mmCIF file of C-alpha atoms in Angstrom:
data_model
loop_
_atom_site.group_PDB
_atom_site.id
_atom_site.type_symbol
_atom_site.label_atom_id
_atom_site.label_comp_id
_atom_site.label_asym_id
_atom_site.label_seq_id
_atom_site.Cartn_x
_atom_site.Cartn_y
_atom_site.Cartn_z
ATOM 1 C CA MET L 1 -10.558 31.144 -11.127
ATOM 2 C CA LYS L 2 -8.041 28.486 -11.691
ATOM 3 C CA LEU L 3 -7.054 26.011 -8.856
ATOM 4 C CA LEU L 4 -3.907 23.811 -8.939
ATOM 5 C CA VAL L 5 -4.735 20.343 -7.227
ATOM 6 C CA LEU L 6 -1.806 18.100 -6.332
ATOM 7 C CA SER L 7 -2.373 14.470 -5.398
ATOM 8 C CA PHE L 8 0.086 11.710 -5.814
ATOM 9 C CA TYR L 9 -2.834 9.286 -6.456
ATOM 10 C CA PHE L 10 -5.833 9.552 -8.811
ATOM 11 C CA PRO L 11 -8.301 7.199 -10.408
ATOM 12 C CA PRO L 12 -7.954 4.574 -11.856
ATOM 13 C CA ASP L 13 -5.228 4.120 -9.159
ATOM 14 C CA LEU L 14 -6.286 2.182 -6.094
ATOM 15 C CA SER L 15 -5.908 3.936 -2.841
ATOM 16 C CA ALA L 16 -7.947 5.871 -0.245
ATOM 17 C CA GLY L 17 -6.263 9.082 -1.355
ATOM 18 C CA SER L 18 -7.273 8.478 -4.998
ATOM 19 C CA PHE L 19 -10.942 7.954 -4.156
ATOM 20 C CA ARG L 20 -11.006 10.973 -1.936
ATOM 21 C CA ILE L 21 -9.403 13.449 -4.371
ATOM 22 C CA SER L 22 -11.697 12.224 -7.159
ATOM 23 C CA SER L 23 -14.791 13.101 -5.010
ATOM 24 C CA ILE L 24 -13.286 16.516 -3.958
ATOM 25 C CA VAL L 25 -12.468 17.397 -7.656
ATOM 26 C CA SER L 26 -15.929 16.374 -8.877
ATOM 27 C CA ALA L 27 -17.640 18.576 -6.139
ATOM 28 C CA LEU L 28 -15.336 21.539 -7.002
ATOM 29 C CA ALA L 29 -16.124 21.304 -10.832
ATOM 30 C CA GLU L 30 -19.873 21.657 -9.928
ATOM 31 C CA LEU L 31 -19.011 25.056 -8.466
ATOM 32 C CA GLY L 32 -17.545 26.316 -11.721
ATOM 33 C CA ILE L 33 -13.962 26.305 -10.702
ATOM 34 C CA GLU L 34 -11.347 25.650 -13.476
ATOM 35 C CA ILE L 35 -9.148 22.852 -12.020
ATOM 36 C CA GLU L 36 -5.842 21.450 -13.060
ATOM 37 C CA VAL L 37 -5.122 18.093 -11.221
ATOM 38 C CA ILE L 38 -1.441 16.878 -11.365
ATOM 39 C CA SER L 39 -1.124 13.359 -10.300
ATOM 40 C CA THR L 40 0.632 10.102 -11.443
ATOM 41 C CA LEU L 41 0.026 7.327 -13.803
ATOM 42 C CA PRO L 42 -1.385 4.278 -11.818
ATOM 43 C CA ASN L 43 1.305 3.148 -9.408
ATOM 44 C CA ARG L 44 -0.152 2.251 -5.965
ATOM 45 C CA TYR L 45 0.726 -1.567 -6.293
ATOM 46 C CA ALA L 46 3.282 -3.229 -8.459
ATOM 47 C CA SER L 47 0.920 -6.152 -8.813
ATOM 48 C CA PHE L 48 -1.881 -4.028 -10.109
ATOM 49 C CA THR L 49 -2.035 -2.020 -13.386
ATOM 50 C CA ALA L 50 -4.702 0.027 -15.006
ATOM 51 C CA GLU L 51 -4.460 2.062 -18.227
ATOM 52 C CA ALA L 52 -4.873 5.828 -17.961
ATOM 53 C CA PRO L 53 -3.982 8.623 -20.377
ATOM 54 C CA ALA L 54 -1.246 11.102 -19.470
ATOM 55 C CA VAL L 55 -3.616 14.037 -20.046
ATOM 56 C CA GLU L 56 -7.411 13.904 -19.674
ATOM 57 C CA ASN L 57 -10.084 16.674 -19.774
ATOM 58 C CA PHE L 58 -13.477 16.510 -18.134
ATOM 59 C CA GLY L 59 -15.234 19.831 -18.834
ATOM 60 C CA SER L 60 -13.441 22.369 -16.500
ATOM 61 C CA ILE L 61 -11.091 19.669 -15.135
ATOM 62 C CA THR L 62 -7.656 18.768 -16.726
ATOM 63 C CA VAL L 63 -6.001 15.791 -15.185
ATOM 64 C CA ARG L 64 -2.210 15.435 -15.922
ATOM 65 C CA ARG L 65 -0.524 12.214 -14.919
ATOM 66 C CA VAL L 66 3.200 11.989 -14.480
ATOM 67 C CA ALA L 67 4.989 8.701 -15.374
ATOM 68 C CA LEU L 68 7.174 7.313 -12.631
ATOM 69 C CA PRO L 69 10.065 4.888 -12.686
ATOM 70 C CA PRO L 70 9.391 1.296 -11.860
ATOM 71 C CA HIS L 71 9.028 1.004 -8.053
ATOM 72 C CA ASP L 72 7.834 -1.226 -5.266
ATOM 73 C CA SER L 73 6.893 -0.443 -1.652
ATOM 74 C CA GLY L 74 10.473 0.133 -0.410
ATOM 75 C CA MET L 75 11.384 3.532 1.081
ATOM 76 C CA MET L 76 14.153 4.171 -1.514
ATOM 77 C CA ASP L 77 11.878 3.219 -4.423
ATOM 78 C CA GLN L 78 9.025 5.584 -3.064
ATOM 79 C CA ALA L 79 11.634 8.349 -2.663
ATOM 80 C CA ARG L 80 12.700 7.850 -6.344
ATOM 81 C CA ALA L 81 9.105 7.925 -7.496
ATOM 82 C CA PHE L 82 8.271 11.110 -5.651
ATOM 83 C CA SER L 83 11.385 12.748 -6.996
ATOM 84 C CA ALA L 84 10.223 12.126 -10.536
ATOM 85 C CA TYR L 85 6.800 13.639 -9.670
ATOM 86 C CA TYR L 86 8.363 16.571 -7.889
ATOM 87 C CA ARG L 87 10.552 17.503 -10.868
ATOM 88 C CA GLU L 88 7.717 17.137 -13.300
ATOM 89 C CA VAL L 89 5.202 19.262 -11.250
ATOM 90 C CA LYS L 90 7.775 22.041 -10.720
ATOM 91 C CA LYS L 91 8.621 22.186 -14.420
ATOM 92 C CA HIS L 92 5.031 22.150 -15.596
ATOM 93 C CA THR L 93 3.770 24.718 -13.200
ATOM 94 C CA SER L 94 6.662 27.162 -13.460
ATOM 95 C CA LYS L 95 5.006 29.486 -16.031
ATOM 96 C CA ILE L 96 1.225 28.983 -15.439
ATOM 97 C CA LYS L 97 -0.799 31.386 -13.308
ATOM 98 C CA TYR L 98 -3.117 29.839 -10.615
ATOM 99 C CA ASP L 99 -5.303 31.451 -8.037
ATOM 100 C CA ALA L 100 -4.649 28.994 -5.270
ATOM 101 C CA VAL L 101 -3.069 25.552 -4.535
ATOM 102 C CA PHE L 102 -5.022 22.544 -3.040
ATOM 103 C CA SER L 103 -2.814 19.639 -1.934
ATOM 104 C CA THR L 104 -3.845 16.437 -0.377
ATOM 105 C CA SER L 105 -1.217 14.430 1.310
ATOM 106 C CA SER L 106 -0.482 11.509 3.614
ATOM 107 C CA ARG L 107 3.413 11.372 3.346
ATOM 108 C CA LEU L 108 4.124 15.052 3.805
ATOM 109 C CA PHE L 109 5.973 15.410 0.467
ATOM 110 C CA THR L 110 3.068 16.369 -1.709
ATOM 111 C CA ALA L 111 2.005 18.862 0.841
ATOM 112 C CA PHE L 112 5.626 20.241 0.753
ATOM 113 C CA LEU L 113 5.543 20.614 -2.897
ATOM 114 C CA GLY L 114 2.290 22.478 -2.651
ATOM 115 C CA ALA L 115 3.817 24.786 -0.262
ATOM 116 C CA GLN L 116 6.779 25.519 -2.507
ATOM 117 C CA ILE L 117 4.610 26.325 -5.339
ATOM 118 C CA ALA L 118 2.391 28.501 -3.191
ATOM 119 C CA ARG L 119 5.346 30.455 -1.826
ATOM 120 C CA ARG L 120 6.938 30.798 -5.289
ATOM 121 C CA LYS L 121 3.802 32.190 -6.878
ATOM 122 C CA SER L 122 2.521 34.192 -3.849
ATOM 123 C CA ILE L 123 -0.863 32.329 -3.829
ATOM 124 C CA PRO L 124 -2.778 30.768 -0.923
ATOM 125 C CA LEU L 125 -2.348 27.093 0.026
ATOM 126 C CA TYR L 126 -5.167 24.699 1.332
ATOM 127 C CA LEU L 127 -3.919 21.416 2.760
ATOM 128 C CA ASP L 128 -5.784 18.274 3.134
ATOM 129 C CA ILE L 129 -3.784 16.092 5.627
ATOM 130 C CA ARG L 130 -4.594 12.444 5.851
ATOM 131 C CA ASP L 131 -1.684 11.279 8.129
ATOM 132 C CA ILE L 132 1.003 12.759 10.471
ATOM 133 C CA PHE L 133 4.058 11.655 8.538
ATOM 134 C CA VAL L 134 6.629 12.638 10.985
ATOM 135 C CA ASP L 135 4.854 11.110 13.817
ATOM 136 C CA THR L 136 4.312 7.888 12.001
ATOM 137 C CA LEU L 137 7.903 7.581 10.782
ATOM 138 C CA LYS L 138 9.170 7.956 14.395
ATOM 139 C CA ASP L 139 7.372 4.616 15.075
ATOM 140 C CA LEU L 140 8.187 2.780 11.824
ATOM 141 C CA LEU L 141 11.942 3.620 11.313
ATOM 142 C CA PRO L 142 14.851 2.050 13.169
ATOM 143 C CA PRO L 143 16.130 4.441 16.028
ATOM 144 C CA LYS L 144 19.419 5.200 14.202
ATOM 145 C CA LEU L 145 17.681 6.198 11.039
ATOM 146 C CA THR L 146 15.025 8.206 13.011
ATOM 147 C CA TRP L 147 17.835 10.225 14.623
ATOM 148 C CA VAL L 148 19.314 11.185 11.280
ATOM 149 C CA THR L 149 16.085 11.927 9.347
ATOM 150 C CA LEU L 150 13.724 13.246 11.919
ATOM 151 C CA PRO L 151 15.173 16.769 12.347
ATOM 152 C CA PHE L 152 15.080 17.311 8.685
ATOM 153 C CA LEU L 153 11.665 16.071 8.319
ATOM 154 C CA LYS L 154 10.530 18.312 11.121
ATOM 155 C CA LEU L 155 11.889 21.338 9.295
ATOM 156 C CA LEU L 156 9.976 20.239 6.120
ATOM 157 C CA GLU L 157 6.758 19.842 8.160
ATOM 158 C CA ARG L 158 7.148 23.271 9.697
ATOM 159 C CA TYR L 159 7.819 25.024 6.394
ATOM 160 C CA THR L 160 4.852 23.228 4.946
ATOM 161 C CA PHE L 161 2.325 23.835 7.644
ATOM 162 C CA GLN L 162 3.375 27.442 8.298
ATOM 163 C CA THR L 163 2.828 28.142 4.595
ATOM 164 C CA ALA L 164 -0.722 26.881 4.628
ATOM 165 C CA LYS L 165 -3.591 29.351 5.489
ATOM 166 C CA ARG L 166 -6.096 26.552 6.026
ATOM 167 C CA ILE L 167 -5.723 22.758 6.751
ATOM 168 C CA ASN L 168 -8.208 20.128 6.757
ATOM 169 C CA LEU L 169 -7.523 17.155 9.086
ATOM 170 C CA VAL L 170 -9.334 13.815 8.179
ATOM 171 C CA SER L 171 -9.050 12.652 11.554
ATOM 172 C CA PRO L 172 -10.205 14.528 14.781
ATOM 173 C CA GLY L 173 -7.561 12.363 16.377
ATOM 174 C CA PHE L 174 -4.878 14.700 14.729
ATOM 175 C CA GLU L 175 -6.113 17.835 16.750
ATOM 176 C CA ASN L 176 -3.841 17.781 19.730
ATOM 177 C CA TYR L 177 -0.703 17.190 17.595
ATOM 178 C CA PHE L 178 -1.427 20.125 15.128
ATOM 179 C CA LYS L 179 -2.925 22.658 17.416
ATOM 180 C CA ALA L 180 0.059 22.271 19.818
ATOM 181 C CA ARG L 181 2.594 23.078 16.988
ATOM 182 C CA TYR L 182 0.587 25.167 14.697
ATOM 183 C CA PRO L 183 -2.063 27.119 16.629
ATOM 184 C CA GLN L 184 -2.297 29.892 14.193
ATOM 185 C CA ILE L 185 -3.694 27.698 11.287
ATOM 186 C CA ASP L 186 -7.392 27.745 10.310
ATOM 187 C CA TYR L 187 -8.526 24.070 10.699
ATOM 188 C CA ARG L 188 -11.341 22.106 9.201
ATOM 189 C CA TRP L 189 -12.462 18.516 9.979
ATOM 190 C CA PHE L 190 -13.915 17.002 6.775
ATOM 191 C CA THR L 191 -13.296 13.253 7.349
ATOM 192 C CA ASN L 192 -13.345 10.358 4.833
ATOM 193 C CA GLY L 193 -16.662 9.029 3.893
ATOM 194 C CA ILE L 194 -18.671 6.389 2.073
ATOM 195 C CA ASP L 195 -18.517 6.424 -1.730
ATOM 196 C CA ASP L 196 -21.775 5.785 -3.571
ATOM 197 C CA GLU L 197 -20.617 2.310 -4.808
ATOM 198 C CA PHE L 198 -20.869 1.057 -1.212
ATOM 199 C CA ILE L 199 -24.361 2.445 -0.427
ATOM 200 C CA ASN L 200 -27.339 0.057 -0.896
ATOM 201 C CA VAL L 201 -25.275 -2.794 -2.132
ATOM 202 C CA PRO L 202 -27.659 -5.856 -2.384
ATOM 203 C CA MET L 203 -26.528 -8.285 0.465
ATOM 204 C CA LEU L 204 -27.077 -12.008 0.919
ATOM 205 C CA ASN L 205 -29.931 -13.131 3.197
ATOM 206 C CA ASP L 206 -28.837 -13.690 6.740
ATOM 207 C CA ASP L 207 -29.491 -17.495 6.367
ATOM 208 C CA GLU L 208 -26.997 -17.446 3.687
ATOM 209 C CA PHE L 209 -24.214 -15.959 5.708
ATOM 210 C CA LYS L 210 -22.364 -18.990 6.710
ATOM 211 C CA ASN L 211 -20.444 -20.254 3.622
ATOM 212 C CA ALA L 212 -20.593 -24.145 3.793
ATOM 213 C CA GLY L 213 -20.606 -24.044 7.514
ATOM 214 C CA ARG L 214 -17.496 -21.837 7.825
ATOM 215 C CA ILE L 215 -17.234 -18.076 8.498
ATOM 216 C CA ARG L 216 -15.472 -16.155 5.662
ATOM 217 C CA VAL L 217 -13.359 -13.337 7.060
ATOM 218 C CA LEU L 218 -12.159 -10.757 4.528
ATOM 219 C CA TYR L 219 -9.424 -8.033 4.744
ATOM 220 C CA ALA L 220 -9.012 -5.730 1.616
ATOM 221 C CA GLY L 221 -6.341 -3.079 1.493
ATOM 222 C CA ASN L 222 -2.562 -2.376 1.839
ATOM 223 C CA ILE L 223 -0.361 -5.067 3.353
ATOM 224 C CA GLY L 224 2.337 -3.123 5.057
ATOM 225 C CA GLU L 225 4.032 -2.313 8.298
ATOM 226 C CA GLY L 226 1.292 0.088 9.162
ATOM 227 C CA GLN L 227 -1.492 -2.559 8.898
ATOM 228 C CA GLY L 228 0.627 -5.170 10.850
ATOM 229 C CA LEU L 229 -1.293 -8.183 9.303
ATOM 230 C CA HIS L 230 1.809 -10.287 9.832
ATOM 231 C CA THR L 231 1.475 -9.683 13.553
ATOM 232 C CA ILE L 232 -2.122 -10.982 13.847
ATOM 233 C CA ILE L 233 -3.354 -13.089 10.945
ATOM 234 C CA PRO L 234 -1.150 -16.212 11.347
ATOM 235 C CA ASN L 235 -1.967 -16.599 15.026
ATOM 236 C CA LEU L 236 -5.604 -15.677 14.699
ATOM 237 C CA ALA L 237 -6.123 -18.076 11.791
ATOM 238 C CA ARG L 238 -4.629 -20.839 13.834
ATOM 239 C CA ARG L 239 -6.980 -20.096 16.795
ATOM 240 C CA LEU L 240 -9.990 -20.044 14.387
ATOM 241 C CA SER L 241 -8.870 -22.877 12.174
ATOM 242 C CA ASP L 242 -12.008 -24.868 12.981
ATOM 243 C CA VAL L 243 -14.572 -22.205 12.056
ATOM 244 C CA ALA L 244 -13.150 -19.376 9.838
ATOM 245 C CA ASP L 245 -11.374 -18.934 6.539
ATOM 246 C CA PHE L 246 -9.371 -15.697 5.951
ATOM 247 C CA TYR L 247 -9.175 -13.959 2.506
ATOM 248 C CA ILE L 248 -6.625 -11.193 2.279
ATOM 249 C CA ILE L 249 -6.895 -8.983 -0.737
ATOM 250 C CA GLY L 250 -4.052 -6.420 -1.420
ATOM 251 C CA ALA L 251 -0.271 -6.024 -1.672
ATOM 252 C CA GLY L 252 2.334 -4.117 0.044
ATOM 253 C CA GLY L 253 5.804 -4.103 1.744
ATOM 254 C CA LYS L 254 4.801 -6.900 4.194
ATOM 255 C CA HIS L 255 3.027 -9.160 1.678
ATOM 256 C CA GLN L 256 5.967 -11.544 1.379
ATOM 257 C CA GLU L 257 6.442 -11.847 5.134
ATOM 258 C CA LEU L 258 2.724 -12.501 5.747
ATOM 259 C CA GLU L 259 2.794 -15.082 2.794
ATOM 260 C CA SER L 260 5.755 -16.839 4.364
ATOM 261 C CA GLN L 261 4.084 -17.037 7.901
ATOM 262 C CA CYS L 262 0.847 -18.376 6.428
ATOM 263 C CA LYS L 263 2.449 -20.818 4.085
ATOM 264 C CA TYR L 264 1.244 -23.959 5.865
ATOM 265 C CA LEU L 265 -2.120 -22.509 7.038
ATOM 266 C CA GLN L 266 -4.963 -24.048 5.009
ATOM 267 C CA ASN L 267 -7.522 -21.450 6.070
ATOM 268 C CA VAL L 268 -5.600 -18.274 4.757
ATOM 269 C CA ALA L 269 -5.635 -17.172 1.122
ATOM 270 C CA LEU L 270 -3.671 -14.166 -0.170
ATOM 271 C CA LEU L 271 -5.165 -12.679 -3.145
ATOM 272 C CA PRO L 272 -3.952 -9.652 -5.526
ATOM 273 C CA PRO L 273 -5.545 -6.218 -5.530
ATOM 274 C CA VAL L 274 -8.787 -5.978 -7.544
ATOM 275 C CA LYS L 275 -10.833 -3.229 -9.108
ATOM 276 C CA ARG L 276 -13.595 -1.746 -7.093
ATOM 277 C CA LEU L 277 -16.530 -3.741 -8.666
ATOM 278 C CA ASP L 278 -14.669 -6.937 -7.971
ATOM 279 C CA LEU L 279 -14.026 -5.789 -4.412
ATOM 280 C CA ILE L 280 -17.645 -5.062 -3.712
ATOM 281 C CA ASP L 281 -18.451 -8.680 -4.917
ATOM 282 C CA ALA L 282 -15.874 -10.036 -2.455
ATOM 283 C CA TYR L 283 -17.435 -7.914 0.345
ATOM 284 C CA VAL L 284 -20.934 -9.347 -0.447
ATOM 285 C CA LYS L 285 -19.438 -12.805 -0.261
ATOM 286 C CA ALA L 286 -17.813 -12.172 3.081
ATOM 287 C CA ASP L 287 -19.280 -12.901 6.475
ATOM 288 C CA VAL L 288 -16.908 -10.752 8.526
ATOM 289 C CA LEU L 289 -14.954 -7.643 7.494
ATOM 290 C CA PHE L 290 -11.420 -7.448 9.090
ATOM 291 C CA LEU L 291 -9.349 -4.295 9.990
ATOM 292 C CA HIS L 292 -6.105 -4.009 11.718
ATOM 293 C CA LEU L 293 -3.455 -1.312 12.571
ATOM 294 C CA ASN L 294 -0.126 -2.034 13.967
ATOM 295 C CA ASP L 295 0.425 -1.277 17.631
ATOM 296 C CA TYR L 296 2.167 2.176 17.275
ATOM 297 C CA GLU L 297 1.537 5.307 19.102
ATOM 298 C CA ALA L 298 1.036 7.290 16.024
ATOM 299 C CA PHE L 299 -1.845 5.102 14.757
ATOM 300 C CA LYS L 300 -3.945 5.985 17.934
ATOM 301 C CA LYS L 301 -4.687 9.213 16.068
ATOM 302 C CA VAL L 302 -5.803 8.020 12.780
ATOM 303 C CA LEU L 303 -9.218 7.309 11.416
ATOM 304 C CA PRO L 304 -8.912 4.649 8.499
ATOM 305 C CA SER L 305 -10.833 5.263 5.547
ATOM 306 C CA LYS L 306 -11.650 1.504 5.225
ATOM 307 C CA ILE L 307 -14.038 1.881 8.361
ATOM 308 C CA PHE L 308 -16.488 3.883 6.161
ATOM 309 C CA GLU L 309 -16.923 1.452 3.415
ATOM 310 C CA TYR L 310 -16.896 -1.549 5.783
ATOM 311 C CA ALA L 311 -19.572 -0.083 8.077
ATOM 312 C CA ALA L 312 -21.731 0.947 4.983
ATOM 313 C CA LEU L 313 -22.202 -2.589 3.973
ATOM 314 C CA GLY L 314 -23.768 -3.729 7.288
ATOM 315 C CA LYS L 315 -21.441 -6.593 7.654
ATOM 316 C CA PRO L 316 -19.975 -7.572 11.065
ATOM 317 C CA ILE L 317 -16.574 -5.987 11.650
ATOM 318 C CA LEU L 318 -13.740 -7.258 13.725
ATOM 319 C CA ALA L 319 -11.092 -4.522 14.180
ATOM 320 C CA GLY L 320 -7.763 -4.452 15.887
ATOM 321 C CA VAL L 321 -7.326 -0.749 16.444
ATOM 322 C CA SER L 322 -6.768 1.661 19.357
ATOM 323 C CA GLY L 323 -7.150 5.327 20.137
ATOM 324 C CA TYR L 324 -9.397 7.563 18.108
ATOM 325 C CA ALA L 325 -10.377 4.715 15.638
ATOM 326 C CA GLU L 326 -11.476 2.592 18.535
ATOM 327 C CA TYR L 327 -13.516 5.457 20.008
ATOM 328 C CA PHE L 328 -15.180 6.117 16.638
ATOM 329 C CA LEU L 329 -16.125 2.579 15.969
ATOM 330 C CA LYS L 330 -17.649 1.940 19.489
ATOM 331 C CA GLU L 331 -19.624 5.211 19.165
ATOM 332 C CA ASN L 332 -20.890 4.943 15.603
ATOM 333 C CA VAL L 333 -20.838 1.327 14.327
ATOM 334 C CA SER L 334 -23.052 -1.531 15.550
ATOM 335 C CA ASN L 335 -22.113 -5.198 15.478
ATOM 336 C CA CYS L 336 -18.378 -4.331 15.643
ATOM 337 C CA GLN L 337 -15.934 -5.959 18.103
ATOM 338 C CA VAL L 338 -12.688 -4.083 18.805
ATOM 339 C CA PHE L 339 -9.574 -5.758 20.092
ATOM 340 C CA GLU L 340 -6.007 -4.663 21.054
ATOM 341 C CA PRO L 341 -3.724 -4.571 17.980
ATOM 342 C CA SER L 342 -1.767 -7.826 17.518
ATOM 343 C CA ASN L 343 -3.651 -9.564 20.404
ATOM 344 C CA ASP L 344 -5.005 -12.741 18.752
ATOM 345 C CA GLU L 345 -6.580 -14.029 21.878
ATOM 346 C CA GLN L 346 -8.751 -10.880 22.165
ATOM 347 C CA ALA L 347 -9.481 -11.015 18.465
ATOM 348 C CA ALA L 348 -10.662 -14.640 18.779
ATOM 349 C CA ASP L 349 -12.953 -13.669 21.688
ATOM 350 C CA GLY L 350 -14.305 -10.721 19.741
ATOM 351 C CA PHE L 351 -15.036 -12.953 16.682
ATOM 352 C CA HIS L 352 -17.178 -15.374 18.691
ATOM 353 C CA LYS L 353 -19.103 -12.326 20.037
ATOM 354 C CA LEU L 354 -20.127 -11.133 16.659
ATOM 355 C CA GLU L 355 -23.695 -11.601 15.361
ATOM 356 C CA PHE L 356 -23.382 -13.064 11.966
ATOM 357 C CA LYS L 357 -26.092 -11.119 10.286
ATOM 358 C CA THR L 358 -26.504 -7.855 8.279
ATOM 359 C CA SER L 359 -26.934 -4.754 10.567
ATOM 360 C CA GLU L 360 -28.973 -1.792 9.744
ATOM 361 C CA ARG L 361 -26.649 1.310 9.740
ATOM 362 C CA SER L 362 -28.782 3.809 7.756
ATOM 363 C CA GLU L 363 -27.948 6.566 10.272
ATOM 364 C CA PHE L 364 -24.258 6.065 9.821
ATOM 365 C CA VAL L 365 -24.609 6.106 5.992
ATOM 366 C CA GLU L 366 -26.558 9.307 6.093
ATOM 367 C CA ASN L 367 -24.011 11.055 8.390
ATOM 368 C CA PHE L 368 -20.932 9.945 6.477
ATOM 369 C CA ALA L 369 -21.877 9.834 2.784
ATOM 370 C CA ARG L 370 -18.857 10.913 1.008
ATOM 371 C CA GLN L 371 -20.875 12.914 -1.551
ATOM 372 C CA LYS L 372 -22.334 15.104 1.244
ATOM 373 C CA ILE L 373 -18.914 15.552 3.000
ATOM 374 C CA MET L 374 -17.039 16.435 -0.154
ATOM 375 C CA LYS L 375 -19.801 18.978 -1.176
ATOM 376 C CA GLU L 376 -19.322 20.686 2.098
ATOM 377 C CA MET L 377 -15.515 20.625 1.544
ATOM 378 C CA ALA L 378 -15.725 22.022 -1.897
ATOM 379 C CA ASN L 379 -17.778 24.941 -0.540
ATOM 380 C CA ASP L 380 -15.116 25.599 2.039
ATOM 381 C CA ILE L 381 -12.248 25.473 -0.642
ATOM 382 C CA MET L 382 -14.224 27.890 -2.759
ATOM 383 C CA ASP L 383 -14.917 30.218 0.108
ATOM 384 C CA PHE L 384 -11.096 30.103 0.920
ATOM 385 C CA VAL L 385 -10.029 30.901 -2.592
ATOM 386 C CA ARG L 386 -12.466 33.883 -2.859
ATOM 387 C CA GLY L 387 -11.466 35.050 0.599
ATOM 388 C CA ASN L 388 -7.810 35.139 -0.433
ATOM 389 C CA ASP L 389 -8.196 36.456 -3.911
ATOM 390 C CA ASN L 390 -5.528 39.151 -3.092
ATOM 391 C CA HIS L 391 -3.109 36.364 -2.586
ATOM 392 C CA VAL L 392 -0.572 35.965 0.059
#
């Protein structure tokens, strides 16, 4: 039994999709499936590089990484990068026999590529959907560009999702969108989870929390339009200038704008992306972990993967989110203050309501351990492949 796995990101690249697919593939390998992963050489951030071989073998797993042209976070650059990936995947898979395709995707196109291969080879397709691309672009693109591109993207979406026999949605907030449009699909709900690295991390004692009398607020992740840090960090840093220092680790399309807005703020430091071990060290040294999504309708459906690693560490959390993410945090995570996205006044009020101590969240860790969730998902994928062994 041979499974083709498509993921634009794969370790050692730094992204939520990379960490997720690595866990899924490891869990599948334990079930005895022969797996070929086709991904890309590390490319998530132009400012972060990591060496990785073009072809790598781990027992029953073969990982192939496609080299991409140099690119940054702009839309045209990303389109060129995906085009290179698309061509190489189609070329490589053209004469190889697979029993099924598994594709994980946030930006629709990796899912679309999986659908094309599944149709061409008449094999079943299982999709893992981490975002609603069409819905998100509707909020992010200028109206004129939306008017031109949206009909085409909707066609791609319909083609892709109608090809899949089973779709996993990482956020329950996606349910209404998908079931209204594609009611015939067999859906699953395997969310993101907590990687082992973030479980049982030794923390500082509570009396060591305040760094030299000031509170250290940390954000780690992408710095783009979706996160909207440029709409909140400058004003919030000014409001809390007497008590807090902000450390922003990451890169992305809005990094330069954020850097410009924070140019004269002494309590904001922008740092480049780091490897996971260094990131955990930064988490340990932080007093408060910060999360933010821009104030767009599409983001009311998402459940950011960052929530899981933040919550596992027991640190106070200050989150500017709404919709399903707000509901999830309030229901599942203690010592967490949620404020309206981009509302610096509410954010400052929430900051002062936090308890600056480590919280006990063992139940959360038990319920959302990535290893547990991915093992369940791997079994579901195995059942799916076996149940469709006559192909489509």
